Coordinates of C-alpha atoms in Angstrom, one line a residue:
X1430 CA 150.5 0.1 254.9
X1431 CA 146.9 0.7 254.9
X1432 CA 144.8 -0.9 252.1
X1433 CA 141.2 0.0 253.3
X1434 CA 139.9 2.8 251.9
X1435 CA 138.1 5.8 253.7
X1436 CA 134.4 5.1 254.3
X1437 CA 132.5 8.3 255.0
X1438 CA 129.1 6.2 255.2
X1439 CA 130.3 3.7 257.8
X1440 CA 131.7 6.5 259.9
X1441 CA 128.7 8.5 260.0
X1442 CA 126.6 5.1 260.8
X1443 CA 129.0 5.0 263.7
X1444 CA 128.4 8.4 265.2
X1445 CA 124.7 8.3 264.4
X1446 CA 124.4 5.1 266.3
X1447 CA 126.4 6.9 269.2
X1448 CA 124.1 9.7 269.1
X1449 CA 121.0 7.9 269.0
X1450 CA 122.3 5.6 272.1
X1451 CA 123.2 8.8 274.1
X1452 CA 119.7 9.9 273.5
X1453 CA 118.1 6.9 274.5
X1454 CA 120.4 6.8 277.5
X1455 CA 119.2 10.7 278.4
X1456 CA 115.6 9.4 278.0
X1457 CA 115.8 6.5 280.8
X1458 CA 116.5 6.2 284.4
X1459 CA 120.2 5.6 285.1
X1460 CA 120.0 2.1 286.0
X1461 CA 118.5 0.8 282.6
X1462 CA 121.6 -0.8 280.8
X1463 CA 121.1 1.3 277.5
X1464 CA 124.8 2.0 277.4
X1465 CA 125.5 -1.5 276.7
X1466 CA 124.5 -0.6 273.0
X1467 CA 127.4 1.3 272.7
X1468 CA 129.3 -2.1 272.1
X1469 CA 127.4 -2.4 268.7
X1470 CA 129.0 0.8 266.8
X1471 CA 132.4 -0.1 268.8
X1472 CA 132.7 -3.4 266.8
X1473 CA 131.6 -1.5 263.5
X1474 CA 134.7 0.4 264.0
X1475 CA 136.7 -2.5 263.2
X1476 CA 135.8 -2.1 259.5
X1477 CA 136.8 1.7 259.6
X1478 CA 140.6 2.3 258.0
X1479 CA 142.0 4.3 261.1
X1480 CA 144.2 1.9 263.1
X1481 CA 143.0 4.1 266.1
X1482 CA 139.3 4.1 265.4
X1483 CA 138.1 1.6 268.2
X1484 CA 140.2 3.3 270.7
X1485 CA 138.9 7.0 269.8
X1486 CA 135.2 5.4 269.9
X1487 CA 136.0 4.0 273.2
X1488 CA 136.9 7.4 274.5
X1489 CA 133.9 8.9 272.8
X1490 CA 131.6 6.3 274.5
X1491 CA 133.1 6.9 277.9
X1492 CA 132.4 10.7 277.7
X1493 CA 129.0 10.0 276.5
X1494 CA 128.3 7.7 279.3
X1495 CA 129.7 10.0 281.9
X1496 CA 127.4 12.6 280.6
X1497 CA 124.6 10.2 280.4
X1498 CA 125.0 9.5 283.9
X1499 CA 124.6 13.2 285.1
X1500 CA 121.8 13.9 282.7
X1501 CA 119.7 10.9 282.6
X1502 CA 116.7 10.8 285.0
X1503 CA 118.2 10.1 288.6
X1504 CA 117.2 7.3 290.8
X1505 CA 118.2 7.2 294.2
X1506 CA 117.7 3.4 294.6
X1507 CA 119.3 2.7 291.2
X1508 CA 122.5 5.3 291.5
X1509 CA 124.8 2.9 293.0
X1510 CA 124.0 0.1 290.6
X1511 CA 124.4 2.5 287.7
X1512 CA 127.8 3.8 288.9
X1513 CA 129.2 0.2 289.0
X1514 CA 127.5 -0.7 285.7
X1515 CA 128.7 2.4 283.7
X1516 CA 132.3 1.7 285.3
X1517 CA 132.2 -2.0 283.9
X1518 CA 131.0 -1.0 280.7
X1519 CA 134.1 1.5 280.4
X1520 CA 136.3 -1.1 281.2
X1521 CA 134.4 -3.5 278.7
X1522 CA 134.5 -0.9 275.9
X1523 CA 138.2 -0.5 276.5
X1524 CA 139.2 -4.0 276.6
X1525 CA 137.2 -4.7 273.4
X1526 CA 138.9 -1.7 271.9
X1527 CA 142.1 -3.1 272.6
X1528 CA 141.1 -6.3 271.2
X1529 CA 139.7 -4.8 268.1
X1530 CA 142.9 -2.7 267.6
X1531 CA 145.1 -5.8 268.0
X1532 CA 142.9 -7.5 265.4
X1533 CA 142.9 -4.7 263.1
X1534 CA 147.2 -5.0 263.1
X1535 CA 147.0 -8.6 262.5
X1536 CA 144.6 -8.3 259.7
X1537 CA 146.4 -5.2 258.3
X1538 CA 149.7 -7.4 258.3
X1539 CA 147.8 -10.3 256.8
X1540 CA 146.8 -7.8 254.2
X1541 CA 150.2 -6.7 253.7
X1542 CA 151.8 -9.9 253.0
X1543 CA 149.1 -11.2 250.8
X1544 CA 149.9 -7.6 248.7
X1545 CA 153.7 -8.3 249.0
X1546 CA 153.1 -12.1 247.7
X1547 CA 150.8 -10.8 245.2
X1548 CA 153.6 -8.2 243.8
X1549 CA 156.1 -11.0 244.1
X1550 CA 154.2 -13.4 241.8
X1551 CA 153.1 -10.4 239.7
X1552 CA 156.9 -9.5 239.0
X1553 CA 158.5 -12.8 239.2
X1554 CA 160.5 -13.4 236.0
X1555 CA 158.9 -16.8 235.8
X1556 CA 155.5 -17.9 234.9
X1557 CA 153.6 -18.7 238.1
X1558 CA 149.9 -18.9 238.7
X1559 CA 148.1 -19.6 241.8
X1560 CA 144.5 -21.4 241.8
X1561 CA 142.1 -22.3 244.3
X1562 CA 140.0 -25.8 244.6
X1563 CA 138.1 -24.8 241.5
X1564 CA 141.0 -23.9 239.3
X1565 CA 139.9 -20.4 239.3
X1566 CA 142.8 -17.8 239.1
X1567 CA 144.2 -16.2 242.4
X1568 CA 147.0 -14.5 240.9
X1569 CA 149.2 -14.9 237.9
X1570 CA 152.7 -13.5 237.2
X1571 CA 153.2 -10.9 234.0
X1572 CA 155.3 -13.9 232.5
X1573 CA 152.5 -16.1 232.5
X1574 CA 150.4 -13.6 230.6
X1575 CA 153.0 -13.2 228.0
X1576 CA 154.1 -16.7 227.7
X1577 CA 150.5 -18.1 227.2
X1578 CA 149.7 -15.4 224.9
X1579 CA 146.7 -14.2 227.4
X1580 CA 147.8 -10.3 226.8
X1581 CA 146.5 -7.7 229.4
X1582 CA 143.1 -9.0 230.1
X1583 CA 142.2 -9.8 233.6
X1584 CA 141.7 -13.7 234.3
X1585 CA 141.6 -13.3 238.2
X1586 CA 138.4 -15.4 239.3
X1587 CA 138.2 -17.2 235.9
X1588 CA 138.7 -20.9 235.5
X1589 CA 141.9 -22.3 233.7
X1590 CA 139.8 -24.4 231.7
X1591 CA 137.6 -21.5 230.4
X1592 CA 140.8 -19.6 229.6
X1593 CA 142.2 -22.7 227.8
X1594 CA 139.3 -24.8 226.8
X1595 CA 141.3 -27.2 224.6
X1596 CA 143.7 -28.3 227.5
X1597 CA 144.5 -32.1 227.3
X1598 CA 142.7 -34.4 229.6
X1599 CA 145.9 -35.5 230.9
X1600 CA 146.6 -32.2 232.2
X1601 CA 143.4 -32.0 234.2
X1602 CA 144.2 -35.5 235.5
X1603 CA 147.6 -34.1 236.8
X1604 CA 145.8 -31.1 238.4
X1605 CA 143.3 -33.5 240.1
X1606 CA 146.2 -35.4 241.7
X1607 CA 147.9 -32.3 242.6
X1608 CA 144.7 -31.0 244.4
X1609 CA 144.9 -34.5 246.3
X1610 CA 148.1 -33.7 247.5
X1611 CA 150.5 -34.8 245.0
X1612 CA 153.8 -32.8 243.5
X1613 CA 154.5 -33.2 239.7
X1614 CA 156.5 -31.7 237.3
X1615 CA 158.0 -32.6 233.9
X1616 CA 161.1 -31.1 232.2
X1617 CA 159.7 -31.2 228.2
X1618 CA 156.1 -31.3 227.7
X1619 CA 154.4 -30.5 224.5
X1620 CA 151.8 -27.6 224.8
X1621 CA 149.3 -27.5 221.8
X1622 CA 148.2 -24.1 220.7
X1623 CA 144.7 -23.3 219.4
X1624 CA 146.2 -22.1 216.1
X1625 CA 147.7 -25.8 215.6
X1626 CA 151.1 -24.7 216.8
X1627 CA 153.2 -26.8 219.5
X1628 CA 155.1 -25.2 222.2
X1629 CA 157.4 -26.9 224.8
X1630 CA 156.8 -26.2 228.3
X1631 CA 158.7 -27.4 231.5
X1632 CA 156.4 -27.3 234.7
X1633 CA 156.0 -27.9 238.3
X1634 CA 152.9 -28.2 240.5
X1635 CA 152.4 -28.4 243.9
X1636 CA 149.5 -27.8 246.3
X1637 CA 149.1 -24.8 248.5
X1638 CA 147.6 -25.2 252.1
X1639 CA 145.3 -22.8 254.1
X1640 CA 145.9 -21.7 257.7
X1641 CA 144.1 -24.7 258.7
X1642 CA 146.2 -27.1 257.0
X1643 CA 143.8 -27.8 254.3
X1644 CA 144.9 -27.9 250.5
X1645 CA 143.4 -24.6 249.2
X1646 CA 144.4 -25.0 245.7
X1647 CA 147.7 -25.4 243.5
X1648 CA 150.5 -23.1 242.4
X1649 CA 151.9 -24.1 238.7
X1650 CA 155.3 -23.1 237.9
X1651 CA 156.1 -23.1 234.2
X1652 CA 158.5 -22.1 231.7
X1653 CA 158.2 -21.8 227.7
X1654 CA 161.1 -23.7 226.6
X1655 CA 160.3 -23.8 222.7
X1656 CA 163.1 -21.6 221.5
X1657 CA 165.6 -24.0 223.6
X1658 CA 164.0 -26.9 222.3
X1659 CA 164.3 -25.8 218.8
X1660 CA 167.9 -24.9 219.5
X1661 CA 168.5 -28.3 221.0
X1662 CA 167.0 -30.0 217.8
X1663 CA 169.1 -28.0 215.5
X1664 CA 172.2 -28.8 217.4
X1665 CA 171.0 -32.4 217.3
X1666 CA 170.7 -32.3 213.6
X1667 CA 174.2 -30.6 213.3
X1668 CA 175.9 -33.4 215.2
X1669 CA 174.1 -35.9 213.3
X1670 CA 175.4 -34.4 210.2
X1671 CA 178.7 -33.8 211.4
X1672 CA 178.6 -37.6 212.5
X1673 CA 177.5 -38.8 209.0
X1674 CA 180.4 -36.6 207.4
X1675 CA 183.0 -37.9 209.6
X1676 CA 181.5 -41.5 209.2
X1677 CA 181.6 -41.3 205.2
X1678 CA 184.7 -39.2 204.9
X1679 CA 186.9 -41.1 202.5
X1680 CA 190.0 -40.6 205.1
X1681 CA 191.0 -42.2 208.7
X1682 CA 189.5 -39.3 211.0
X1683 CA 188.3 -39.4 214.4
X1684 CA 187.0 -36.8 216.6
X1685 CA 187.6 -36.7 220.4
X1686 CA 186.8 -34.6 223.5
X1687 CA 189.1 -32.9 226.0
X1688 CA 189.4 -36.5 227.9
X1689 CA 190.4 -38.3 224.8
X1690 CA 186.9 -39.9 224.6
X1691 CA 185.6 -40.8 220.9
X1692 CA 182.7 -38.6 219.6
X1693 CA 182.9 -39.6 215.9
X1694 CA 184.8 -42.0 213.6
X1695 CA 185.1 -42.3 210.0
X1696 CA 184.6 -46.0 208.6
X1697 CA 188.1 -45.6 207.3
X1698 CA 189.4 -45.1 210.6
X1699 CA 187.8 -48.1 212.0
X1700 CA 188.8 -50.1 209.0
X1701 CA 192.4 -49.0 209.4
X1702 CA 193.1 -49.0 213.4
X1703 CA 190.4 -51.1 214.8
X1704 CA 190.2 -54.3 213.2
X1705 CA 186.6 -55.8 214.4
X1706 CA 186.0 -52.8 216.4
X1707 CA 182.9 -51.0 214.9
X1708 CA 181.8 -48.7 217.8
X1709 CA 184.2 -46.6 219.6
X1710 CA 181.8 -43.6 220.6
X1711 CA 182.2 -42.6 224.3
X1712 CA 185.3 -44.8 224.8
X1713 CA 188.8 -43.6 225.5
X1714 CA 191.8 -43.9 222.8
X1715 CA 194.2 -44.6 225.6
X1716 CA 191.6 -48.0 226.4
X1717 CA 191.4 -48.8 222.9
X1718 CA 194.9 -48.3 222.2
X1719 CA 196.8 -49.2 225.5
X1720 CA 200.2 -49.3 223.9
X1721 CA 200.1 -45.9 222.2
X1722 CA 203.5 -44.3 222.5
X1723 CA 204.2 -41.7 225.4
X1724 CA 205.4 -39.1 222.7
X1725 CA 201.8 -39.3 221.0
X1726 CA 200.3 -38.7 224.2
X1727 CA 202.4 -35.7 224.7
X1728 CA 201.6 -34.3 221.5
X1729 CA 197.8 -34.8 222.3
X1730 CA 198.5 -32.7 225.4
X1731 CA 200.2 -29.8 223.2
X1732 CA 197.2 -30.0 221.0
X1733 CA 194.5 -29.8 223.7
X1734 CA 196.5 -26.6 224.7
X1735 CA 196.1 -25.2 221.3
X1736 CA 199.0 -26.7 219.3
X1737 CA 198.6 -28.2 215.5
X1738 CA 201.0 -31.2 214.7
X1739 CA 201.7 -33.4 212.0
X1740 CA 204.3 -36.2 210.9
X1741 CA 204.6 -37.5 207.4
X1742 CA 206.2 -40.9 208.7
X1743 CA 205.8 -41.8 212.5
X1744 CA 206.7 -45.5 213.7
X1745 CA 204.9 -47.1 216.0
X1746 CA 206.1 -50.1 218.1
X1747 CA 203.1 -52.7 218.9
X1748 CA 203.0 -54.5 222.1
X1749 CA 203.6 -57.6 219.8
X1750 CA 207.1 -56.1 218.8
X1751 CA 206.0 -55.2 215.2
X1752 CA 206.3 -51.8 213.8
X1753 CA 203.7 -49.7 212.3
X1754 CA 204.1 -46.5 210.4
X1755 CA 201.5 -43.6 210.1
X1756 CA 201.0 -40.3 208.5
X1757 CA 199.0 -37.7 210.8
X1758 CA 198.0 -34.6 211.8
X1759 CA 195.9 -33.6 214.9
X1760 CA 194.4 -30.2 215.6
X1761 CA 192.2 -28.6 218.5
X1762 CA 188.5 -28.0 217.7
X1763 CA 186.6 -25.3 219.7
X1764 CA 183.2 -24.8 221.3
X1765 CA 180.8 -22.1 220.9
X1766 CA 182.7 -20.1 223.6
X1767 CA 186.1 -20.3 222.2
X1768 CA 187.1 -22.8 224.5
X1769 CA 189.2 -26.0 223.1
X1770 CA 186.7 -29.0 223.1
X1771 CA 188.7 -31.7 222.1
X1772 CA 190.9 -32.8 218.9
X1773 CA 190.4 -33.8 215.6
X1774 CA 192.7 -36.5 214.3
X1775 CA 194.1 -37.6 210.7
X1776 CA 196.0 -40.6 210.9
X1777 CA 196.6 -42.8 207.9
X1778 CA 198.6 -46.3 208.1
X1779 CA 201.4 -46.1 205.7
X1780 CA 203.0 -49.4 206.6
X1781 CA 202.6 -51.0 203.6
X1782 CA 204.3 -47.9 201.7
X1783 CA 206.9 -48.0 203.9
X1784 CA 207.6 -51.3 203.1
X1785 CA 207.5 -50.7 199.4
X1786 CA 210.0 -48.0 200.0
X1787 CA 212.3 -50.2 201.7
X1788 CA 211.9 -52.9 199.0
X1789 CA 212.7 -50.3 196.5
X1790 CA 215.7 -49.0 198.2
X1791 CA 217.2 -52.7 198.6
X1792 CA 216.2 -53.3 194.8
X1793 CA 218.0 -50.1 193.7
X1794 CA 220.9 -50.9 195.7
X1795 CA 221.2 -54.5 194.3
X1796 CA 220.8 -52.9 190.6
X1797 CA 223.6 -50.4 191.7
X1798 CA 225.8 -53.5 192.7
X1799 CA 225.2 -55.3 189.3
X1800 CA 225.8 -52.3 187.3
X1801 CA 229.2 -51.4 188.8
X1802 CA 230.2 -55.1 188.2
X1803 CA 229.7 -54.7 184.2
X1804 CA 232.0 -53.2 181.9
X1805 CA 229.4 -51.4 179.8
X1806 CA 227.5 -48.4 181.0
X1807 CA 223.9 -48.2 182.4
X1808 CA 221.8 -45.2 182.8
X1809 CA 218.2 -44.1 183.3
X1810 CA 217.1 -40.7 181.7
X1811 CA 214.0 -38.6 181.4
X1812 CA 213.0 -36.0 178.9
X1813 CA 212.1 -32.5 180.3
X1814 CA 209.0 -30.5 178.3
X1815 CA 211.7 -28.5 176.7
X1816 CA 213.6 -31.1 175.1
X1817 CA 216.4 -31.5 177.7
X1818 CA 217.6 -35.0 178.6
X1819 CA 218.2 -35.4 182.2
X1820 CA 219.8 -38.5 183.8
X1821 CA 218.3 -39.9 187.0
X1822 CA 220.8 -42.6 187.6
X1823 CA 224.0 -43.5 186.0
X1824 CA 226.4 -46.6 186.8
X1825 CA 229.9 -45.9 188.0
X1826 CA 231.3 -47.2 184.5
X1827 CA 229.9 -44.4 182.5
X1828 CA 232.4 -41.8 184.3
X1829 CA 235.4 -44.1 183.3
X1830 CA 234.3 -44.5 179.7
X1831 CA 233.2 -40.9 178.9
X1832 CA 236.1 -39.5 180.7
X1833 CA 234.0 -36.8 182.7
X1834 CA 234.0 -36.7 186.5
X1835 CA 230.7 -37.0 188.3
X1836 CA 230.7 -33.3 189.0
X1837 CA 231.4 -32.1 185.9
X1838 CA 228.7 -34.5 184.2
X1839 CA 226.2 -33.1 186.6
X1840 CA 227.1 -29.6 185.5
X1841 CA 226.0 -30.3 181.9
X1842 CA 222.7 -28.7 180.8
X1843 CA 221.7 -32.0 179.1
X1844 CA 223.2 -35.4 178.9
X1845 CA 223.0 -35.1 175.0
X1846 CA 226.3 -32.9 175.4
X1847 CA 228.0 -36.1 176.4
X1848 CA 227.5 -37.6 173.0
X1849 CA 229.9 -36.7 170.0
X1850 CA 228.8 -34.0 167.6
X1851 CA 228.8 -36.3 164.5
X1852 CA 226.6 -38.7 166.4
X1853 CA 224.4 -36.3 168.1
X1854 CA 221.8 -35.8 165.2
X1855 CA 221.1 -39.5 164.9
X1856 CA 220.8 -40.0 168.5
X1857 CA 218.2 -37.3 168.7
X1858 CA 216.3 -39.0 165.5
X1859 CA 216.6 -42.3 167.5
X1860 CA 215.0 -40.8 170.7
X1861 CA 212.3 -39.1 169.1
X1862 CA 211.4 -42.4 167.3
X1863 CA 211.5 -44.1 171.0
X1864 CA 209.4 -41.1 172.5
X1865 CA 206.8 -41.6 169.8
X1866 CA 206.4 -45.4 170.5
X1867 CA 208.2 -47.0 167.8

């Protein structure tokens, strides 16, 4: 890749100098070392774009030296010296031409690498800028210009502090430390704009070195993460609302991750299941409840695979031998990508309710035994909205007294049918007064 433009003026200058030296050589005796002057335009060919320019000029100079030998004033005394000297200068011209060509190749390679580096930086998807020791821009990526709202203006050679005159002093101090050899970075840093807005930036700064090993300046890698920061803040607020909702919910609810670690709990959950424990966040459910039944763990595994399970009354035998009863439901919750993130568990302690049910059944059994021992009949009934009387419970003696079997009695549309027709009207009046509260 040839980055040097063609220079007609320089080419013409080299040719004019060669012609002038040749004319001067023709006007002097053979022994005068005018031909040494060919080295001057040869060195100038280093600036010409053609890679072979030094070699071509060396060939031209050799031809002019030979012509000058034969055409310049002869001197028998100096002829031998002239031959030797002209041969020596030809060798010198070739050697210098070879050196210049090597230097041109090295220089061209350096320019190619510099151009490749510039293209790499300019087209990098990250915001990158390279500065010299005076914080003047050397090269920037297009992303840098976009992220920092610089537009299409050229900032090469301009000072960073001129482009951003309101840059905080603490950042200038960071630049000075990195110029001294430090490497610094920050994952979240506020960047105030001239219009009063604030962007958030993730950055890293490190020095770059010259060929001699000296620090030539710094390179800044940065990324504007304002949108990500806003999303994180929105997520944090959403999680805080969820936490407050779960905490204040009038039900025993807990939210767990896929490893059964607590994410959120309601106050009702803590009061019903955890006694004096008041902070379960981050703790594992099986650590908090080491004697949890294996069948419940199996339910957890099924729900973490997508199932939804529940139970209206489930006994839990504690390690101290006591039994608790729970009404529960558990279902998976999902992440944004649809993957299961954990479980939401509703679990209500119904142990007292179960005790009351047992006591009620025992009381009913006792009353049935007592009713069966009396010769009178006992019954409990309710009145439907349409006026029908429906018995809820009867003593066994009633079937004997009225002469109905239990099956026939249950087939009646209303218990009033068991009363004699002559007594029904009076019974209905008495029942109406009872229902009215008399």
